[in-house]
Each structure stands twice: as structure tokens, then as C-alpha cells.
Short mmCIF file of C-alpha atoms and ligand atoms in Angstrom, two decimals:
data_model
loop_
_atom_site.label_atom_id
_atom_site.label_comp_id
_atom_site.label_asym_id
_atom_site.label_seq_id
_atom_site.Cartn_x
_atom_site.Cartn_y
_atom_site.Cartn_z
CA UNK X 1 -117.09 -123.76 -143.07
CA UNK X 2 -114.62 -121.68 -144.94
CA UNK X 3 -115.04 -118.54 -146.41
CA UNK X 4 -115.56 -120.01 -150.46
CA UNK X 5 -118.78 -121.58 -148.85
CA UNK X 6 -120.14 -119.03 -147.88
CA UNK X 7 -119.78 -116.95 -150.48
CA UNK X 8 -122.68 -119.13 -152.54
CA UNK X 9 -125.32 -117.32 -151.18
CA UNK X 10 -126.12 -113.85 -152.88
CA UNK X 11 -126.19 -112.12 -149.49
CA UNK X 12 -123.15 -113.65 -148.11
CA UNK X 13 -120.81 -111.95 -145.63
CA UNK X 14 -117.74 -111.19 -147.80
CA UNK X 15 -117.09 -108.60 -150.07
CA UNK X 16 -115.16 -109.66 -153.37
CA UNK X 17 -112.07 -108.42 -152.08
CA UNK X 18 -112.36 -110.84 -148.84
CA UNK X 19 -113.86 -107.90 -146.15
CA UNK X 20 -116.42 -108.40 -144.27
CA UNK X 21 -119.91 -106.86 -145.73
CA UNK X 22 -122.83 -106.36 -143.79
CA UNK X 23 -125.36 -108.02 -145.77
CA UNK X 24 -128.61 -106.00 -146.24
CA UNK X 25 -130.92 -108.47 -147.93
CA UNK X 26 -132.54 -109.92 -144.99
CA UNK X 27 -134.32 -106.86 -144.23
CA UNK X 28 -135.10 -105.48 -147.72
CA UNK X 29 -138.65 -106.58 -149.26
CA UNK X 30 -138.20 -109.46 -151.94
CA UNK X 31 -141.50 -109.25 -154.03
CA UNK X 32 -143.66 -111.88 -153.62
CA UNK X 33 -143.66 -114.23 -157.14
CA UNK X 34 -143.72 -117.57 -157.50
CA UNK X 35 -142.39 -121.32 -155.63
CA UNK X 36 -138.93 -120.29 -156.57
CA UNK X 37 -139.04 -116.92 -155.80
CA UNK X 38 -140.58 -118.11 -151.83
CA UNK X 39 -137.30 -120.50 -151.92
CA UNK X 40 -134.66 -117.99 -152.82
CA UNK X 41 -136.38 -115.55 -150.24
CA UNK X 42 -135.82 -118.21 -147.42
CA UNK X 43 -132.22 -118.88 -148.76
CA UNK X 44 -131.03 -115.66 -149.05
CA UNK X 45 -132.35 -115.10 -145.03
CA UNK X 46 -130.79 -118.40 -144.72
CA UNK X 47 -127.69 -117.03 -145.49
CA UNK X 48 -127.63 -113.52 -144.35
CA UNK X 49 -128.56 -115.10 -140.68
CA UNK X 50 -125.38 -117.15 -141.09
CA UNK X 51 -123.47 -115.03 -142.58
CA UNK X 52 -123.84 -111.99 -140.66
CA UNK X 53 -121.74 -113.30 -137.31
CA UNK X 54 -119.33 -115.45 -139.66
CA UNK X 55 -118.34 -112.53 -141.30
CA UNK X 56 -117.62 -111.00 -138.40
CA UNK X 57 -115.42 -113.94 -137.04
CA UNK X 58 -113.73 -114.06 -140.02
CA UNK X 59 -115.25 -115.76 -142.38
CA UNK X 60 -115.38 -118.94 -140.44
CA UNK X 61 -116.54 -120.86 -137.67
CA UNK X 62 -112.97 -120.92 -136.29
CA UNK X 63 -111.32 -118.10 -134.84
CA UNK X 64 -110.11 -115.16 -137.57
CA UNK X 65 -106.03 -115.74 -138.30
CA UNK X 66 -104.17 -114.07 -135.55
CA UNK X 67 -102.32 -110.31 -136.99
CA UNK X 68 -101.28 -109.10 -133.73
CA UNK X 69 -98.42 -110.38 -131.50
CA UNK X 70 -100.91 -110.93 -128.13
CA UNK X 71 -103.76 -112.59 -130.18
CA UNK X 72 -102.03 -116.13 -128.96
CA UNK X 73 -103.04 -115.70 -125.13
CA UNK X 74 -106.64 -115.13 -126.35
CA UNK X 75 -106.51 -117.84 -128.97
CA UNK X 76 -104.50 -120.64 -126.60
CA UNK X 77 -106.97 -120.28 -123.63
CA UNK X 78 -110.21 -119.87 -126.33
CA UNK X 79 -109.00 -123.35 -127.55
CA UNK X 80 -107.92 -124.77 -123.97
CA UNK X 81 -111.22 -123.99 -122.37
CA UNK X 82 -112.84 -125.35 -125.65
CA UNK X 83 -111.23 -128.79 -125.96
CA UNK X 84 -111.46 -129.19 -121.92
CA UNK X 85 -115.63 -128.77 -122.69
CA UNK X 86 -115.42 -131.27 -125.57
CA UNK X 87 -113.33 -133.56 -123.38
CA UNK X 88 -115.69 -133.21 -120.09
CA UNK X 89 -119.10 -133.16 -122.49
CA UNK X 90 -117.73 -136.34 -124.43
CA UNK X 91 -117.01 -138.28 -121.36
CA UNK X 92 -120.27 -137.36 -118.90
CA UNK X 93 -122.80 -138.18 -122.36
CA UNK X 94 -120.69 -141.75 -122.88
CA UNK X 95 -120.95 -142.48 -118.76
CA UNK X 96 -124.30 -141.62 -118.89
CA UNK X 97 -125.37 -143.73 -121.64
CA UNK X 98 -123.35 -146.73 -120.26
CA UNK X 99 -124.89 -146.29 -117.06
CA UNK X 100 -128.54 -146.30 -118.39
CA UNK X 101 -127.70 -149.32 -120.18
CA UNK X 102 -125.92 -151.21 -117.37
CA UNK X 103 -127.60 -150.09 -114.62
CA UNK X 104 -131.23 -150.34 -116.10
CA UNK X 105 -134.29 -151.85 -114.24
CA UNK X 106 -134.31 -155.64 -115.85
CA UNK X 107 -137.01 -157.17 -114.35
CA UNK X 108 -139.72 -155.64 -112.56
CA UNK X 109 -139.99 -157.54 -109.36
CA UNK X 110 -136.74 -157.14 -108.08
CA UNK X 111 -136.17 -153.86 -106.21
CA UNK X 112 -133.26 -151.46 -106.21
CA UNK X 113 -130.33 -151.97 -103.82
CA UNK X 114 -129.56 -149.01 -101.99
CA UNK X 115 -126.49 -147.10 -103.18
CA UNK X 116 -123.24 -145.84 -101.83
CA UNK X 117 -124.30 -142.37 -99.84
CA UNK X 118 -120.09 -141.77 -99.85
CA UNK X 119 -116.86 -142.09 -101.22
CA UNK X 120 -114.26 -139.96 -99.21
CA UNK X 121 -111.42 -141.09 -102.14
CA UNK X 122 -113.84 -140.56 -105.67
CA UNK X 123 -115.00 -137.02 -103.66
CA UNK X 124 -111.50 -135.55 -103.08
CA UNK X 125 -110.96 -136.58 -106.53
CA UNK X 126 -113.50 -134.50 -108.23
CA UNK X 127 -112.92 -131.78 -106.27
CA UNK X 128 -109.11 -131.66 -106.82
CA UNK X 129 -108.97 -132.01 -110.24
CA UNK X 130 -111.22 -129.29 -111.25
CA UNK X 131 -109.62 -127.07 -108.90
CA UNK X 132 -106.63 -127.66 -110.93
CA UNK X 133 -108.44 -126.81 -113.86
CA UNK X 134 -109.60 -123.61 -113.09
CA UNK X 135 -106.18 -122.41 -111.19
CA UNK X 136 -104.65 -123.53 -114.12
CA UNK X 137 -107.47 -121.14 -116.86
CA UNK X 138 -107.11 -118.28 -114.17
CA UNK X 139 -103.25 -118.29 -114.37
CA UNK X 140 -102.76 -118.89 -117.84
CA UNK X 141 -105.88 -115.80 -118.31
CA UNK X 142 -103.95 -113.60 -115.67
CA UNK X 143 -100.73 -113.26 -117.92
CA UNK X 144 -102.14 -112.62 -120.91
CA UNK X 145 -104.11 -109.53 -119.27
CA UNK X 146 -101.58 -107.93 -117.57
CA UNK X 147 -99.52 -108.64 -121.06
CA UNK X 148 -102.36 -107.18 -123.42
CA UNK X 149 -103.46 -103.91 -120.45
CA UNK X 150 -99.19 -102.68 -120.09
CA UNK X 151 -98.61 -100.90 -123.49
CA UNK X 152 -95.40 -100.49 -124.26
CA UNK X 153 -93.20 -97.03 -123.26
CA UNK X 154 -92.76 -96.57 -126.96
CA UNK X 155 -96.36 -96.92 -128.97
CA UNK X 156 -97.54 -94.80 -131.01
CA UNK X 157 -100.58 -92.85 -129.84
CA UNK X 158 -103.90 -92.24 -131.88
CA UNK X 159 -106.92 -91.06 -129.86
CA UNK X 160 -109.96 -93.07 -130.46
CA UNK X 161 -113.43 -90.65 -130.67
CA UNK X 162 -117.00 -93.06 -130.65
CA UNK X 163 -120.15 -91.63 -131.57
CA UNK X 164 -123.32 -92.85 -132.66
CA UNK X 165 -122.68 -94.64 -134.93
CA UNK X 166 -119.11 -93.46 -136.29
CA UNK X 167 -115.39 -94.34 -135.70
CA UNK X 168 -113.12 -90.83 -135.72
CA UNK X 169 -109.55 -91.66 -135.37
CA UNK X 170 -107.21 -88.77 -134.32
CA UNK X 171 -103.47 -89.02 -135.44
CA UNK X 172 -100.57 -86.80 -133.74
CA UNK X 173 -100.79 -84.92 -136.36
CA UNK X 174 -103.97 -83.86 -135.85
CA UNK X 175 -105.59 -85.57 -138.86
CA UNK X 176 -108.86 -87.11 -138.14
CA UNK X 177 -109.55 -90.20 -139.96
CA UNK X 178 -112.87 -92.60 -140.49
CA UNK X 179 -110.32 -95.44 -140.72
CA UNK X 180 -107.74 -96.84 -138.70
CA UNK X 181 -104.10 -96.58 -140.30
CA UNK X 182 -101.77 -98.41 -138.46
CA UNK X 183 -97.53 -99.35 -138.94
CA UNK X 184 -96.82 -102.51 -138.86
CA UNK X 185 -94.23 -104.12 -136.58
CA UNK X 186 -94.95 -101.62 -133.85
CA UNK X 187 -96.78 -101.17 -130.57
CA UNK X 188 -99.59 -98.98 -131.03
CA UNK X 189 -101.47 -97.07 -128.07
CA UNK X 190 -105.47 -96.37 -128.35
CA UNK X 191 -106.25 -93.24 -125.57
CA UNK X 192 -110.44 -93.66 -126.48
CA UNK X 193 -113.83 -91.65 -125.27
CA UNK X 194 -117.04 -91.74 -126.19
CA UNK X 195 -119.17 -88.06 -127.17
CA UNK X 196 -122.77 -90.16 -126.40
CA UNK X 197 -123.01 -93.63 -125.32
CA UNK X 198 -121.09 -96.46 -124.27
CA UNK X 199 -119.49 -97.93 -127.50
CA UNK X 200 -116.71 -100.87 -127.64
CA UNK X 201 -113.95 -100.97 -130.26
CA UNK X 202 -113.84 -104.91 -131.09
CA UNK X 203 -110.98 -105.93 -133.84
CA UNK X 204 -111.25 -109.68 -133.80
CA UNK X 205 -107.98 -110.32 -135.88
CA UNK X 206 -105.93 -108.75 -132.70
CA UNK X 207 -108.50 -110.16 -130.16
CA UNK X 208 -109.04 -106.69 -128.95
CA UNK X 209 -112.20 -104.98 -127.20
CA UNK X 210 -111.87 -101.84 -125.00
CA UNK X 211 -114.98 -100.27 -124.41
CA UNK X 212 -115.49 -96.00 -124.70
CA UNK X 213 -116.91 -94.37 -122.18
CA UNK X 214 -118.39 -91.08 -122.50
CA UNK X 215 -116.06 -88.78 -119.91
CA UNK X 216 -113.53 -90.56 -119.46
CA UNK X 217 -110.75 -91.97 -121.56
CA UNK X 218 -110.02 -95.75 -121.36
CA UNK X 219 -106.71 -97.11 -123.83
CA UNK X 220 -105.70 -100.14 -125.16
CA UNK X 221 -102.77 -101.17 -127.54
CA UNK X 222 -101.83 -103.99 -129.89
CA UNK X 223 -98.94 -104.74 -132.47
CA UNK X 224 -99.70 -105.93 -135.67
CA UNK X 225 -97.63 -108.29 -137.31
CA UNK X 226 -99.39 -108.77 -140.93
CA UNK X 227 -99.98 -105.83 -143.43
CA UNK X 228 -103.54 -106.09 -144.35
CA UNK X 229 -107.04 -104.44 -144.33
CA UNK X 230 -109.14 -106.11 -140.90
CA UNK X 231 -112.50 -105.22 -139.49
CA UNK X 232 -113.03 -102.88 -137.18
CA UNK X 233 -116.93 -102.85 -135.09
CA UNK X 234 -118.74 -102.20 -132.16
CA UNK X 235 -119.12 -104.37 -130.05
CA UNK X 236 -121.39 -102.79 -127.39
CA UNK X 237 -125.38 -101.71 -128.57
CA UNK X 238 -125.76 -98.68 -128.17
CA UNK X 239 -128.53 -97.80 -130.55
CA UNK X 240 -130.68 -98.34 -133.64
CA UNK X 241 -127.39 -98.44 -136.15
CA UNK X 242 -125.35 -100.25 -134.03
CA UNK X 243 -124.69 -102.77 -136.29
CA UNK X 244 -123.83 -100.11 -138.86
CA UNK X 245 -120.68 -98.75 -136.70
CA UNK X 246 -118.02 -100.38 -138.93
CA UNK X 247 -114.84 -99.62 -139.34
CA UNK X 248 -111.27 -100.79 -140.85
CA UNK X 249 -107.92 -101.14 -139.85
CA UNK X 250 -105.34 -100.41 -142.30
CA UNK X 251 -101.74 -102.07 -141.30
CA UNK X 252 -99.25 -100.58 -143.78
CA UNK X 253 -96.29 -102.05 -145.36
CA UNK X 254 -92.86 -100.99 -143.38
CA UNK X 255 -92.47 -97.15 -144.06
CA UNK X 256 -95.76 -96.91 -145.61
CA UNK X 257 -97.59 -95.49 -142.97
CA UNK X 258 -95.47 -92.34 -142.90
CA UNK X 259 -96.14 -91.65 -146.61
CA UNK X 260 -100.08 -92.19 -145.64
CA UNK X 261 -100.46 -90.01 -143.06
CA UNK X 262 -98.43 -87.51 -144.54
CA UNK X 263 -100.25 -87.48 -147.65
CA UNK X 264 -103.80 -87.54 -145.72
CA UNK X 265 -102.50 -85.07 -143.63
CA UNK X 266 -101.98 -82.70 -146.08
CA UNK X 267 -104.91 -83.21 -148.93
CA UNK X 268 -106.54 -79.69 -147.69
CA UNK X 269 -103.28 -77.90 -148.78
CA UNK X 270 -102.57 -79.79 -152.25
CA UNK X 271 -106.37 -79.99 -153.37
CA UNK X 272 -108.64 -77.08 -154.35
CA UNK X 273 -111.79 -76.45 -151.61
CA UNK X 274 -114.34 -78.28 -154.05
CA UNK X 275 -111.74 -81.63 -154.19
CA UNK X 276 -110.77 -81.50 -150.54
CA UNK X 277 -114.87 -81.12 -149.93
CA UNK X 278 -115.58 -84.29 -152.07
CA UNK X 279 -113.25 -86.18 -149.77
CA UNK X 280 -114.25 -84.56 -146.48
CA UNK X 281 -117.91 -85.89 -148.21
CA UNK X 282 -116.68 -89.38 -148.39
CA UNK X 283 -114.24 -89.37 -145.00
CA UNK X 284 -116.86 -87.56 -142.52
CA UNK X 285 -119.54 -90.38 -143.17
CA UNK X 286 -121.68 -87.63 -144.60
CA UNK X 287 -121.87 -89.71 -147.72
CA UNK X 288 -124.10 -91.90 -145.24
CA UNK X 289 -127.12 -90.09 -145.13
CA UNK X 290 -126.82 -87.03 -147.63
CA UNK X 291 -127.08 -88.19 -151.33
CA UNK X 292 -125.47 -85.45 -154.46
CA UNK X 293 -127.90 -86.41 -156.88
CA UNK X 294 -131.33 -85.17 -155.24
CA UNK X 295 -132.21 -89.32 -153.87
CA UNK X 296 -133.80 -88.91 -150.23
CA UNK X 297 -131.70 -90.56 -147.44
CA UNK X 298 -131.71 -90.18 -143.70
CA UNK X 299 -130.69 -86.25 -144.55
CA UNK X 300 -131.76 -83.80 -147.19
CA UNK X 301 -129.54 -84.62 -150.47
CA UNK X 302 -127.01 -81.80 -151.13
CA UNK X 303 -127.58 -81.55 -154.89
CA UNK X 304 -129.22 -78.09 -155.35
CA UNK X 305 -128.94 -76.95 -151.68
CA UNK X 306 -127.30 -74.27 -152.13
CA UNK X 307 -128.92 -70.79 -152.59
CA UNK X 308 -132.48 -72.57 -151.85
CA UNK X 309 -135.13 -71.46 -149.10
CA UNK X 310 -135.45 -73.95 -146.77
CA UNK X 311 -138.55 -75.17 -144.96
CA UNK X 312 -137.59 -76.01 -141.09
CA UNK X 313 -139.78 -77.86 -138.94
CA UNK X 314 -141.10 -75.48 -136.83
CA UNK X 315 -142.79 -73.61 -139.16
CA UNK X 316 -139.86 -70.96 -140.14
CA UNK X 317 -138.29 -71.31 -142.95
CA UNK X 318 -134.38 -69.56 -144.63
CA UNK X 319 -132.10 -69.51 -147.17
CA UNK X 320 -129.30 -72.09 -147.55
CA UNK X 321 -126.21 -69.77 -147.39
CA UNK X 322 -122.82 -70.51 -145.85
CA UNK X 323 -124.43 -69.04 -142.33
CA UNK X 324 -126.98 -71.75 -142.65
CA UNK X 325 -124.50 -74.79 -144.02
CA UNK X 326 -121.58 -74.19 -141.08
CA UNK X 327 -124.36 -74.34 -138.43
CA UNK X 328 -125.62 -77.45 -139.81
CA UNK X 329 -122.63 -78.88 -140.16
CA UNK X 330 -121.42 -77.58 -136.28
CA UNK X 331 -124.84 -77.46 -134.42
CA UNK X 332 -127.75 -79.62 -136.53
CA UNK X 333 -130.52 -79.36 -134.30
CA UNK X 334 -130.49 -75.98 -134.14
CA UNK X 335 -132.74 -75.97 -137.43
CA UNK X 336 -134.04 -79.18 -138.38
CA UNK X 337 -135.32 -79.40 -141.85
CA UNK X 338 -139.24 -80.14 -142.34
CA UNK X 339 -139.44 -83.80 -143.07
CA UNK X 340 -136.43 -85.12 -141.94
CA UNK X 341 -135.44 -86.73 -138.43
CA UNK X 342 -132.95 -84.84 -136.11
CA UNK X 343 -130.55 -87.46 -135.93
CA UNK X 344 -126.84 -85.95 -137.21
CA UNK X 345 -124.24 -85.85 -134.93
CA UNK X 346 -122.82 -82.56 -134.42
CA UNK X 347 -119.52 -82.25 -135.93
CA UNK X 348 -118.13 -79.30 -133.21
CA UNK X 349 -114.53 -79.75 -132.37
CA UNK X 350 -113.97 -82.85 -135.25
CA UNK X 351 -113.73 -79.92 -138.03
CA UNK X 352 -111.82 -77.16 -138.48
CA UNK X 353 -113.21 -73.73 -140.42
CA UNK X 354 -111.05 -74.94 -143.25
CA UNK X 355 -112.80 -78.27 -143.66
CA UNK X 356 -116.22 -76.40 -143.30
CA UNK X 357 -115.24 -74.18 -146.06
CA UNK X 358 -114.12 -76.70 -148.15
CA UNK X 359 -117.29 -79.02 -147.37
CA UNK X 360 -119.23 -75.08 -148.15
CA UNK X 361 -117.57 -75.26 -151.44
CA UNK X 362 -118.34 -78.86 -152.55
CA UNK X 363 -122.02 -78.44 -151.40
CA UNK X 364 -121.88 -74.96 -153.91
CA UNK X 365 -120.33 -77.22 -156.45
CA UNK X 366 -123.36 -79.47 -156.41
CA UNK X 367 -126.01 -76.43 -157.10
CA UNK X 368 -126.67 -76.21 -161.26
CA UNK X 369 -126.78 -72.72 -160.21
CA UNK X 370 -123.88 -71.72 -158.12
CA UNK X 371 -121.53 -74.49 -159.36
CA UNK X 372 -119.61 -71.58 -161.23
CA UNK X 373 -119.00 -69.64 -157.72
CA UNK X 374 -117.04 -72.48 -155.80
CA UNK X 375 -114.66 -72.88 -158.48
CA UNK X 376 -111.52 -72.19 -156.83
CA UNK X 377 -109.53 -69.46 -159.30
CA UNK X 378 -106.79 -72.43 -159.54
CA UNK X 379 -108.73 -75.05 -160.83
CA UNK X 380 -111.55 -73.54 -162.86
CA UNK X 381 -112.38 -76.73 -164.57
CA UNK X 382 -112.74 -78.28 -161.11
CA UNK X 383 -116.30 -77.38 -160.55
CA UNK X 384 -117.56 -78.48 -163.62
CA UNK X 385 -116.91 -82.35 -163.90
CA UNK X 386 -120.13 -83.53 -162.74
CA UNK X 387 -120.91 -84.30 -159.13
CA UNK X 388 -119.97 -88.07 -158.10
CA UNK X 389 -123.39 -90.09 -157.73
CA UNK X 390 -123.07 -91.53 -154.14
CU1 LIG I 401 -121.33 -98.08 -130.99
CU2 LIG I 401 -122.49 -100.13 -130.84
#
């Protein structure tokens, strides 16, 4: 089934632009109506069944087109062990069919002859040959391990960071992305950990999967051959939004990938606080569960925090100043807001006081009342475009 197929169904598992999309119809509430509406409700879970783990493979039944130089080994044993199934399945149902048929009872009275307790020749034969067999998957396995665990001398290093249920990718330059921005045409060295649980980076277009594992660092590497946006997930559970820990690699164009990470490296210096704290919004996944227009997510929305008294759940209550913000940004538990689960991830050590400041100022920017305050003296006119809905 290729990837137009799928795309029939309203909850399918590609985006327009050909990524995968988790598809969230399957657990949202269709109202009840009438014959059709029953029928569309059992197509579209139809579909978002199927099209959930397609996605992920690529859009297809088959393996996802190979982007990085070891995804051969992976793909030429996949396929040997596969057609050596088929072959072994095909023959043992057509013997066993032929032998019911030739070898059934014909007439009642006559009883069975005793059969052959041993063959010395036909035994050594079926022991040999798969013996063969599976030397033959184990050697052809071996290289392509010891090819895909020995990164090169020269790869570029990123350090992988998993947490529940994010992706933070460090470059050398000490940018921290939500994305992974790769060159292409070069070897490129993971050094991973894990702040909670055990996660596992899967990107099926390299045939990669190294899990993280909290306290200790664990690396992997791959070259990619084709410029192109590829899925990035987890492919270890490791709690309720585990199926929400999504990712993307970016492979650049040739000389690209300098420009990018220059560029990202340096958006807190060429933007004004407010600008660099809408992107910080977007990039640090806070977009995920804090709203700017006042809708309820997972965490309090951030239009009209600013300046407010909050109620916390233990009964206290204070005012949202830039005191209150940076320790809910750094340390969340530490005051929980009435109402609302304790579930963000403290973001200690993944942002500097520059990037708090800047989120400080965003979060201002989004008060009706202290929208005039962040403006940064550089950009007056910054604070008052109105706040991005979500
Ligand atoms: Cu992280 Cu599953």
C-alpha cells in the first residue's frame, strides 16, 4: 500500500507535505448521529489503526527508502531473513497439503503401515542446511554491527538529551535544538543520556535505534546521503505520552548546515527579548501545554499571567513576577498551580538566564496590561503586534 492510499482516510498518517502525523481522531469523541455518521466513525478508526504504524514505516508496508549509507546491512538481512520465511512457509504448507491428500486414510478397514522411525541421510540433511542458514544470518548481521557501532574518527558530535517526552539536541556550539539538523554527506556522532527514563532514539530512514539511559551516555552515528526532512521517535515506552515524543531530522543541502546553525545559534543576539521569547515558546515545546490566548491545556495559558496572583495548590497563593516565572520555568514543582497536574519537566541546565529573560519578556508581552513594559527600547512596535494564537 503506498502512501496516496492511505491518504483517503481523513485521519491518515501523512501530513500534506509527506511527514508523518500522528493522527488524533481515534481517540477524540465523534458525536453520535446517524447510519453514516456510525460508518465514518468506524472508518476513520479504521484508518487511524492502520495508519498510525504505516506512518511510522514510511508510509508503507515496505521498508522507508534508505537516506543513510549503513541502512543496506539492515535492509539486505530484513529482506534475506524475510524471503528465506516465505520460501520455508511456502514449501512446509504445499508438503503438508500434498501429504494429507496422498497419504490420507482411503478405506477404513485397512490399517496403517508402520513408518520409517530413521533416516541417518534426510536427518544430516536438515540439520546441515539450516545450520548454514543461520551461520550465514549471524555473519552477514555481525558486519553490519560492528560497521554501524565504529563511528568514524571524523563525525561530527551533537549530544542527544531524552526526557519525558521531549527530544533536546545539543550542537558544539552550544545551541540546543527540538530538532535534529544534520550535514549531509558526513558521518555524524550521537553521545546520548536520558534526565528520567529509559527512552530510544529510532530514525527508521537510517535504520537507527540507540537507546538513552539515564546516567550514562550511550552514542551512535549515521551518514546521511539524501537532503530531506525524516522522522525522528521513541522507540522505547516510557510513559503516558510516549507516543507523543516526536521528533525530525533535518539533512541540509551541502554548506547549508553551517548557515543553519549559525543563524539558530545566534537568534538571541539579532532578535529583541519578546521575538527571541516567541521562538524559545515554539522551540522549548512549551507551546505543548501552555496556550497565549487564555485556552486551558496541560499548563496554565500564559495570556494574562503576568502581574496576576496566583492560586497554588497547597493553599498559598503569589504574584506572577519574574521571581515566580524563572522558578517555574527552572524548578516547576516547587509551586504547582491549583488545578493543574505537576507534570513539566524542569528546564535546569537546558536554559540559560538569557533565554529565561527573553521567555520573561514574551510571557510580559502576552499581559493586556504589562505588554507596554517588555517592549525592548529597540523595537517598540515589537510588543504590540498581537500575540500568535498557538
Ligand atoms: Cu521516550 Cu518513549
Amino acid at each position: 500500500m503506498k502512501r496516496e492510499a492511505l491518504s483517503q482516510g481523513d485521519s491518515h498518517g501523512w501530513g500534506a507535505d509527506g511527514h508523518a502525523v500522528i493522527s488524533v481522531s481515534a481517540g477524540r469523541r465523534v458525536p453520535a448521529g446517524g447510519e453514516n455518521d456510525g460508518r465514518d466513525r468506524m472508518l476513520t478508526a479504521g484508518w487511524a489503526a492502520w495508519g498510525l504504524p504505516l506512518a511510522q514505516a514510511g508510509g508503507s508496508f515496505w521498508l522507508p527508502d534508505p537516506a543513510s549509507t549503513t541502512a543496506h546491512y539492515t535492509d539486505y538481512l530484513f529482506y534475506a531473513i524475510f524471503y528465506i520465511s516465505t520460501f520455508f512457509f511456502g514449501l512446509i504448507v504445499v508438503l503438508m497439503t500434498a501429504f494429507l491428500i496422498l497419504y490420507r486414510r482411503r478405506d477404513s478397514r485397512i490399517k496403517g503401515e508402520k513408518t520409517a522411525s530413521h533416516n541417518t541421510a534426510l536427518e544430516l540433511f536438515w540439520t546441515f542446511v539450516p545450520l548454514c542458514i543461520v551461520i550465514y544470518i549471524f555473519a552477514t548481521g555481525f558486519v553490519g554491527y560492528m560497521e554501524m557501532r565504529t563511528s568514524p574518527p571524523d563525525a561530527y558530535e551533537i549530544r542527544v538529551t531524552g526526557q519525558k517526552w521531549k527530544w533536546f539536541f545539543t550542537y558544539p556550539t552550544g545551541y540546543v535544538d527540538e530538532s535534529l539538523h544534520v550535514p549531509v554527506d558526513r558521518p555524524v556522532r550521537l553521545v546520548m543520556t536520558s534526565r528520567d527514563v529509559i527512552h530510544s532514539l529510532f530514525i527508521p530512514a537510517f535504520r537507527l535505534k540507540m537507546d538513552l539511559v539515564p546516567g550514562r551516555y550511550t552514542s551512535t552515528w549515521f551518514h546521511a546521503v539524501r537532503p530531506g526532512e525524516y522522522p525522528l521517535l521513541c522507540a522505547e515506552y516510557c510513559g503516558d505520552n510516549h507516543s507523543a515524543m516526536l521528533s525530525t531530522v533535518v539533512v541540509h543541502e551541502p554548506g547549508r548546515f553551517e548557515k543553519w546553525l549559525e543563524e539558530a545559534s545566534n537568534f538571541m543576539k539579532n532578535l529583541s527579548p519578546v521575538e527571541a521569547g516567541r521562538i524559545l515558546y515554539q522551540r522549548q515545546g512549551c507551546a505543548q501545554c501552555h496556550s497565549l490566548d487564555g485556552t486551558r491545556k496541560v499548563g496554565p495559558s500564559f495570556k494574562n499571567v503576568y502581574g496576576e496572583t496566583v492560586q497554588f495548590a497547597d493553599g498559598t497563593s503569589g504574584i506572577a513576577d519574574e521571581n515566580y516565572l524563572r522558578e517555574s520555568i527552572l524548578v516547576p514543582d516547587a509551586k504547582i498551580v491549583a488545578g493543574y497536574p505537576p507534570q513539566m519537566p524542569p528546564y535546569q541546565g537546558l536554559l540559560d538566564e538569557d533565554k529565561i529573560a527573553a521567555l520573561i519578556a514574551f510571557i510580559k508581552s502576552l499581559s493586556d496590561e504589562h505588554a507596554e513594559e517588555a517592549a525592548s527600547p529597540a523595537k517598540p512596535d515589537v510588543a504590540a503586534s498581537p500575540p500568535l494564537s498557538p
